[in-house]
Amino acid sequence: MRTPRVVAARRLQRRRERDAAGLFLAEGPQAVREAAAAGVVQDIFGTSHGLTRFADLIAGARGSGARVSEVTDEALAALAETVQPQGLVAVCAQQPVPLRKALERGPRLTAVLAEIRDPGNAGTVLRTADAAGAGAVVFAGDAVDPYNGKCVRASAGSLFHVDVVRAPDPAAAVAAIRERGVRVLAATGYGDTDLDELADSGGLGVPTAWLFGSEAHGLPAELLALADARVRVPIYGGAESLNLAAAAAVCLYASARALRAPATEERSERGAGPTAQ
C-alpha cells in the first residue's frame, strides 16, 4: 500500500519537486548509512527484510530523529529507481553550500563540473574528488542536479563528505575561486600543457581547482580562457581519448599526490633522524 508519505516521497524523483521541497532520495544501505551519519535523514522507508537486515543502521537513524516506516515491496519499488532495490530508501535534506562559504574553508583541491549533464559521470567524479581529498565539488552552470537519483547512487556516499556547491554562473565561480589565490586548471584533450610535465615541474603542489566539461562538448571557450593553464592528459597508447570520469581521476589524483608530498617528506625526515643515529 502506498501511503500519502510514500506518494510525497516518490515525487522527489522529479527535480522540480526536489528543488521546491529541499529534499531528495537516497537509495540503498550505503547511501542511507552515509546520509544518517551526516545527520540529513528525515524519513526511512524499508521492507520488512530490509529493516531487519540493516537493524543497526535503522537504530542509529532513529536515534538521530529519523522516522522509520515499514512498506511493502511494491511501495519500495515505486520509490527506488534501480531494478533490484536493496530494501531501504531515505528522504534526506539537501545541504548545498554557498561557494563563498566553501572557499572560506580553504579547500586545497576543488573540482568544478561545468555544464556536465550526465548524472552517472557527475556522481563518479564527485566520488573520485572525495577519494582524492577534495574539499568541494562545484556544479556550475546548467549542470546536472547533484541530488538526481543516479548521481546520488554514483557518488556512493561521497555526496555527504564534501561541500556540494551549485553555481549558476560558471565564469563568476571561476573568478571567485581565483580571487582566493587558487590556481585554476582546465582539463581538455587539446590543452597546451602536458599533465606529466606540469606534475614534474612542481606546478601541482599549490591549492588547485580543476575545471571539467561535459564529455560531449568539453569546456566552453570562455572558461578555457579564464583558466591559468589548459592541461591535457597524455595518451601513450592507441586510445583516442579518456572519458570524463577517467580523465578527472587522473587529474585529481595527480594533484592529490603533489599536495600531500611535502607532508609525506617531512614525516619521512622526522622518522629518519633516530634511525640514523
Coordinates of C-alpha atoms in Angstrom, one line a residue:
M1 CA 0.0 0.0 0.0
R2 CA 1.3 3.5 -0.9
T3 CA 0.6 5.9 1.9
P4 CA 0.5 9.6 1.4
R5 CA 4.0 9.9 2.8
V6 CA 5.2 7.3 0.2
V7 CA 3.4 9.2 -2.5
A8 CA 5.0 12.5 -1.4
A9 CA 8.5 10.9 -1.3
R10 CA 8.0 9.5 -4.8
R11 CA 7.5 13.0 -6.1
L12 CA 11.2 13.7 -5.2
Q13 CA 12.2 11.6 -8.2
R14 CA 11.5 14.9 -10.1
R15 CA 13.9 17.7 -9.9
R16 CA 11.2 20.4 -9.7
E17 CA 9.8 18.7 -6.6
R18 CA 13.3 18.2 -5.1
D19 CA 14.1 21.9 -5.5
A20 CA 10.8 23.0 -4.1
A21 CA 11.0 20.8 -1.0
G22 CA 14.8 21.0 -0.5
L23 CA 14.7 17.2 -0.2
F24 CA 16.0 14.2 -2.2
L25 CA 16.0 10.4 -2.1
A26 CA 19.0 8.2 -1.1
E27 CA 18.6 4.6 -2.1
G28 CA 20.3 1.5 -0.6
P29 CA 22.1 0.8 2.7
Q30 CA 25.4 2.5 1.8
A31 CA 23.8 5.8 0.8
V32 CA 21.3 5.7 3.7
R33 CA 24.1 4.9 6.2
E34 CA 26.2 7.9 5.0
A35 CA 23.2 10.2 5.0
A36 CA 22.4 9.1 8.5
A37 CA 26.0 9.8 9.6
A38 CA 25.7 13.2 8.1
G39 CA 22.5 13.9 10.0
V40 CA 20.3 14.7 7.0
V41 CA 17.9 11.8 7.0
Q42 CA 14.2 12.7 7.7
D43 CA 12.4 9.5 6.8
I44 CA 13.4 5.9 6.0
F45 CA 11.2 3.6 4.1
G46 CA 12.1 -0.1 4.3
T47 CA 10.7 -3.5 3.6
S48 CA 10.4 -6.0 6.4
H49 CA 13.6 -7.7 5.2
G50 CA 15.5 -4.5 4.7
L51 CA 14.6 -3.2 8.2
T52 CA 15.7 -6.5 9.8
R53 CA 18.8 -6.9 7.7
F54 CA 20.1 -3.4 8.5
A55 CA 18.7 -3.1 12.0
D56 CA 21.9 -1.4 13.4
L57 CA 21.7 1.3 10.7
I58 CA 18.0 1.8 11.4
A59 CA 18.5 2.0 15.2
G60 CA 21.2 4.7 14.7
A61 CA 19.0 6.7 12.3
R62 CA 16.1 6.5 14.7
G63 CA 18.4 7.8 17.5
S64 CA 19.1 10.8 15.3
G65 CA 15.4 11.6 14.9
A66 CA 14.6 9.9 11.6
R67 CA 11.1 8.4 11.2
V68 CA 11.1 4.8 10.0
S69 CA 8.3 3.2 8.2
E70 CA 7.8 -0.4 7.0
V71 CA 6.5 -0.6 3.5
T72 CA 5.6 -3.3 1.0
D73 CA 8.0 -4.5 -1.7
E74 CA 5.7 -2.8 -4.2
A75 CA 5.8 0.6 -2.4
L76 CA 9.6 0.4 -2.1
A77 CA 9.9 -0.4 -5.8
A78 CA 7.9 2.7 -6.5
L79 CA 10.4 4.8 -4.6
A80 CA 13.5 3.1 -5.9
E81 CA 15.0 3.8 -9.3
T82 CA 17.1 0.6 -9.6
V83 CA 15.8 -2.7 -10.9
Q84 CA 16.7 -4.6 -7.8
P85 CA 16.3 -2.2 -4.8
Q86 CA 18.1 -3.2 -1.6
G87 CA 15.3 -2.7 0.8
L88 CA 15.9 0.9 2.0
V89 CA 15.1 4.4 0.7
A90 CA 15.6 7.6 2.8
V91 CA 14.2 11.1 2.4
C92 CA 17.1 13.4 3.1
A93 CA 17.6 17.2 3.4
Q94 CA 19.6 18.9 0.7
Q95 CA 22.6 20.7 2.1
P96 CA 24.2 22.7 -0.7
V97 CA 27.0 25.0 0.4
P98 CA 27.3 28.6 -0.9
L99 CA 30.5 29.0 -3.0
R100 CA 31.7 31.8 -0.7
K101 CA 31.4 29.6 2.4
A102 CA 33.1 26.6 0.7
L103 CA 36.0 28.8 -0.3
E104 CA 36.4 30.3 3.1
R105 CA 37.1 26.8 4.4
G106 CA 40.3 26.9 2.3
P107 CA 40.0 23.7 0.2
R108 CA 43.3 22.8 -1.3
L109 CA 41.6 20.8 -4.0
T110 CA 38.3 21.6 -5.8
A111 CA 36.5 20.1 -8.7
V112 CA 34.3 22.3 -10.9
L113 CA 31.8 20.4 -13.1
A114 CA 30.9 22.9 -15.8
E115 CA 27.7 22.1 -17.8
I116 CA 28.1 18.3 -17.1
R117 CA 24.7 16.8 -17.8
D118 CA 25.3 13.0 -17.3
P119 CA 24.4 12.1 -13.7
G120 CA 26.5 9.0 -13.7
N121 CA 29.6 10.8 -14.8
A122 CA 28.9 13.6 -12.3
G123 CA 28.4 11.3 -9.4
T124 CA 31.5 9.3 -10.3
V125 CA 33.6 12.5 -10.4
L126 CA 32.2 13.6 -7.1
R127 CA 33.2 10.2 -5.6
T128 CA 36.7 10.5 -7.1
A129 CA 37.1 14.0 -5.9
D130 CA 36.2 12.9 -2.3
A131 CA 38.6 10.0 -2.5
A132 CA 41.4 12.3 -3.7
G133 CA 40.8 14.6 -0.7
A134 CA 39.0 17.5 -2.4
G135 CA 37.1 19.8 -0.1
A136 CA 34.4 21.0 -2.6
V137 CA 32.7 20.0 -5.8
V138 CA 31.1 22.8 -7.7
F139 CA 28.2 22.0 -10.1
A140 CA 28.4 25.0 -12.4
G141 CA 26.0 26.4 -15.0
D142 CA 23.4 24.1 -16.4
A143 CA 24.9 21.1 -14.8
V144 CA 23.0 18.0 -13.6
D145 CA 21.3 18.2 -10.3
P146 CA 23.7 16.7 -7.7
Y147 CA 20.6 15.3 -5.9
N148 CA 19.5 13.4 -9.0
G149 CA 19.0 9.7 -8.0
K150 CA 21.6 8.4 -10.4
C151 CA 24.1 11.0 -9.3
V152 CA 23.5 10.2 -5.7
R153 CA 24.0 6.5 -6.3
A154 CA 27.1 7.0 -8.4
S155 CA 28.6 9.1 -5.6
A156 CA 28.5 6.1 -3.3
G157 CA 28.0 8.3 -0.2
S158 CA 30.6 10.9 -1.2
L159 CA 27.8 13.4 -1.7
F160 CA 27.7 13.6 2.1
H161 CA 31.5 14.0 2.6
V162 CA 32.4 17.2 0.6
D163 CA 30.9 20.6 0.2
V164 CA 28.5 20.4 -2.7
V165 CA 28.1 23.8 -4.4
R166 CA 25.7 25.0 -7.0
A167 CA 27.0 27.9 -9.0
P168 CA 24.6 29.1 -11.8
D169 CA 27.3 31.3 -13.4
P170 CA 30.5 29.2 -14.2
A171 CA 32.6 32.3 -15.1
A172 CA 31.7 34.0 -11.9
A173 CA 32.5 30.9 -10.0
V174 CA 35.9 30.6 -11.6
A175 CA 36.6 34.3 -10.9
A176 CA 35.7 33.8 -7.2
I177 CA 38.0 30.8 -7.0
R178 CA 40.9 32.7 -8.5
E179 CA 40.3 35.6 -6.1
R180 CA 41.1 33.3 -3.3
G181 CA 44.6 32.6 -4.8
V182 CA 43.6 29.2 -6.1
R183 CA 45.2 28.0 -9.3
V184 CA 42.6 27.1 -11.9
L185 CA 43.4 24.3 -14.3
A186 CA 41.2 23.3 -17.2
A187 CA 41.2 19.7 -18.3
T188 CA 41.0 19.4 -22.0
G189 CA 42.2 17.0 -24.6
Y190 CA 43.5 20.0 -26.6
G191 CA 45.5 21.5 -23.8
D192 CA 48.9 23.1 -24.4
T193 CA 50.2 21.9 -21.1
D194 CA 51.0 18.2 -20.5
L195 CA 49.9 16.8 -17.1
D196 CA 53.1 14.9 -16.6
E197 CA 55.3 17.9 -17.3
L198 CA 53.2 20.0 -15.0
A199 CA 53.5 17.5 -12.2
D200 CA 57.3 17.1 -12.7
S201 CA 57.8 20.8 -12.6
G202 CA 56.0 21.1 -9.3
G203 CA 53.1 23.0 -10.8
L204 CA 50.5 20.9 -8.9
G205 CA 51.8 21.5 -5.4
V206 CA 49.6 24.5 -4.8
P207 CA 45.8 24.9 -4.0
T208 CA 44.1 24.0 -7.2
A209 CA 40.7 23.9 -8.8
W210 CA 40.2 21.6 -11.8
L211 CA 37.6 22.5 -14.4
F212 CA 35.9 19.6 -16.1
G213 CA 33.5 20.0 -19.0
S214 CA 30.8 17.7 -20.5
E215 CA 32.0 14.6 -22.3
A216 CA 30.1 15.6 -25.5
H217 CA 31.2 19.2 -25.7
G218 CA 34.1 19.8 -23.4
L219 CA 34.7 23.1 -21.7
P220 CA 33.3 26.3 -23.3
A221 CA 35.9 28.7 -24.8
E222 CA 35.2 31.4 -22.2
L223 CA 36.1 29.1 -19.3
L224 CA 39.2 27.8 -21.1
A225 CA 40.3 31.4 -21.4
L226 CA 39.8 32.0 -17.7
A227 CA 42.0 29.1 -16.6
D228 CA 45.6 29.5 -15.6
A229 CA 46.5 26.6 -17.8
R230 CA 44.8 24.2 -20.2
V231 CA 46.0 20.7 -19.3
R232 CA 45.9 17.5 -21.4
V233 CA 46.3 14.0 -20.0
P234 CA 48.9 12.3 -22.1
I235 CA 47.8 9.3 -24.2
Y236 CA 50.5 6.7 -24.6
G237 CA 48.6 4.0 -26.4
G238 CA 46.2 3.9 -29.3
A239 CA 43.1 5.2 -27.5
E240 CA 41.6 8.3 -28.9
S241 CA 40.9 9.8 -25.5
L242 CA 39.8 9.2 -22.0
N243 CA 36.2 9.5 -20.8
L244 CA 35.4 12.3 -18.4
A245 CA 35.4 10.2 -15.2
A246 CA 38.8 8.6 -16.1
A247 CA 40.4 11.9 -17.0
A248 CA 39.1 13.5 -13.9
A249 CA 40.5 10.7 -11.8
V250 CA 44.0 11.1 -13.3
C251 CA 44.0 14.8 -12.8
L252 CA 42.6 14.9 -9.3
Y253 CA 45.0 12.2 -8.1
A254 CA 48.0 13.9 -9.7
S255 CA 47.1 17.0 -7.7
A256 CA 46.4 14.9 -4.5
R257 CA 49.8 13.3 -4.7
A258 CA 51.6 16.7 -5.2
L259 CA 49.6 18.4 -2.4
R260 CA 50.5 15.5 0.0
A261 CA 54.1 15.3 -0.9
P262 CA 55.6 18.0 1.4
A263 CA 53.8 16.5 4.4
T264 CA 55.0 13.0 3.4
E265 CA 58.6 14.1 3.0
E266 CA 58.5 16.0 6.3
R267 CA 57.2 12.9 8.1
S268 CA 59.9 10.8 6.5
E269 CA 62.6 13.2 7.6
R270 CA 61.3 13.3 11.2
G271 CA 61.3 9.5 11.2
A272 CA 64.7 9.1 9.7
G273 CA 66.6 11.0 12.5
P274 CA 66.6 8.5 15.3
T275 CA 67.2 5.6 12.9
A276 CA 70.4 7.2 11.6
Q277 CA 71.9 7.8 15.0

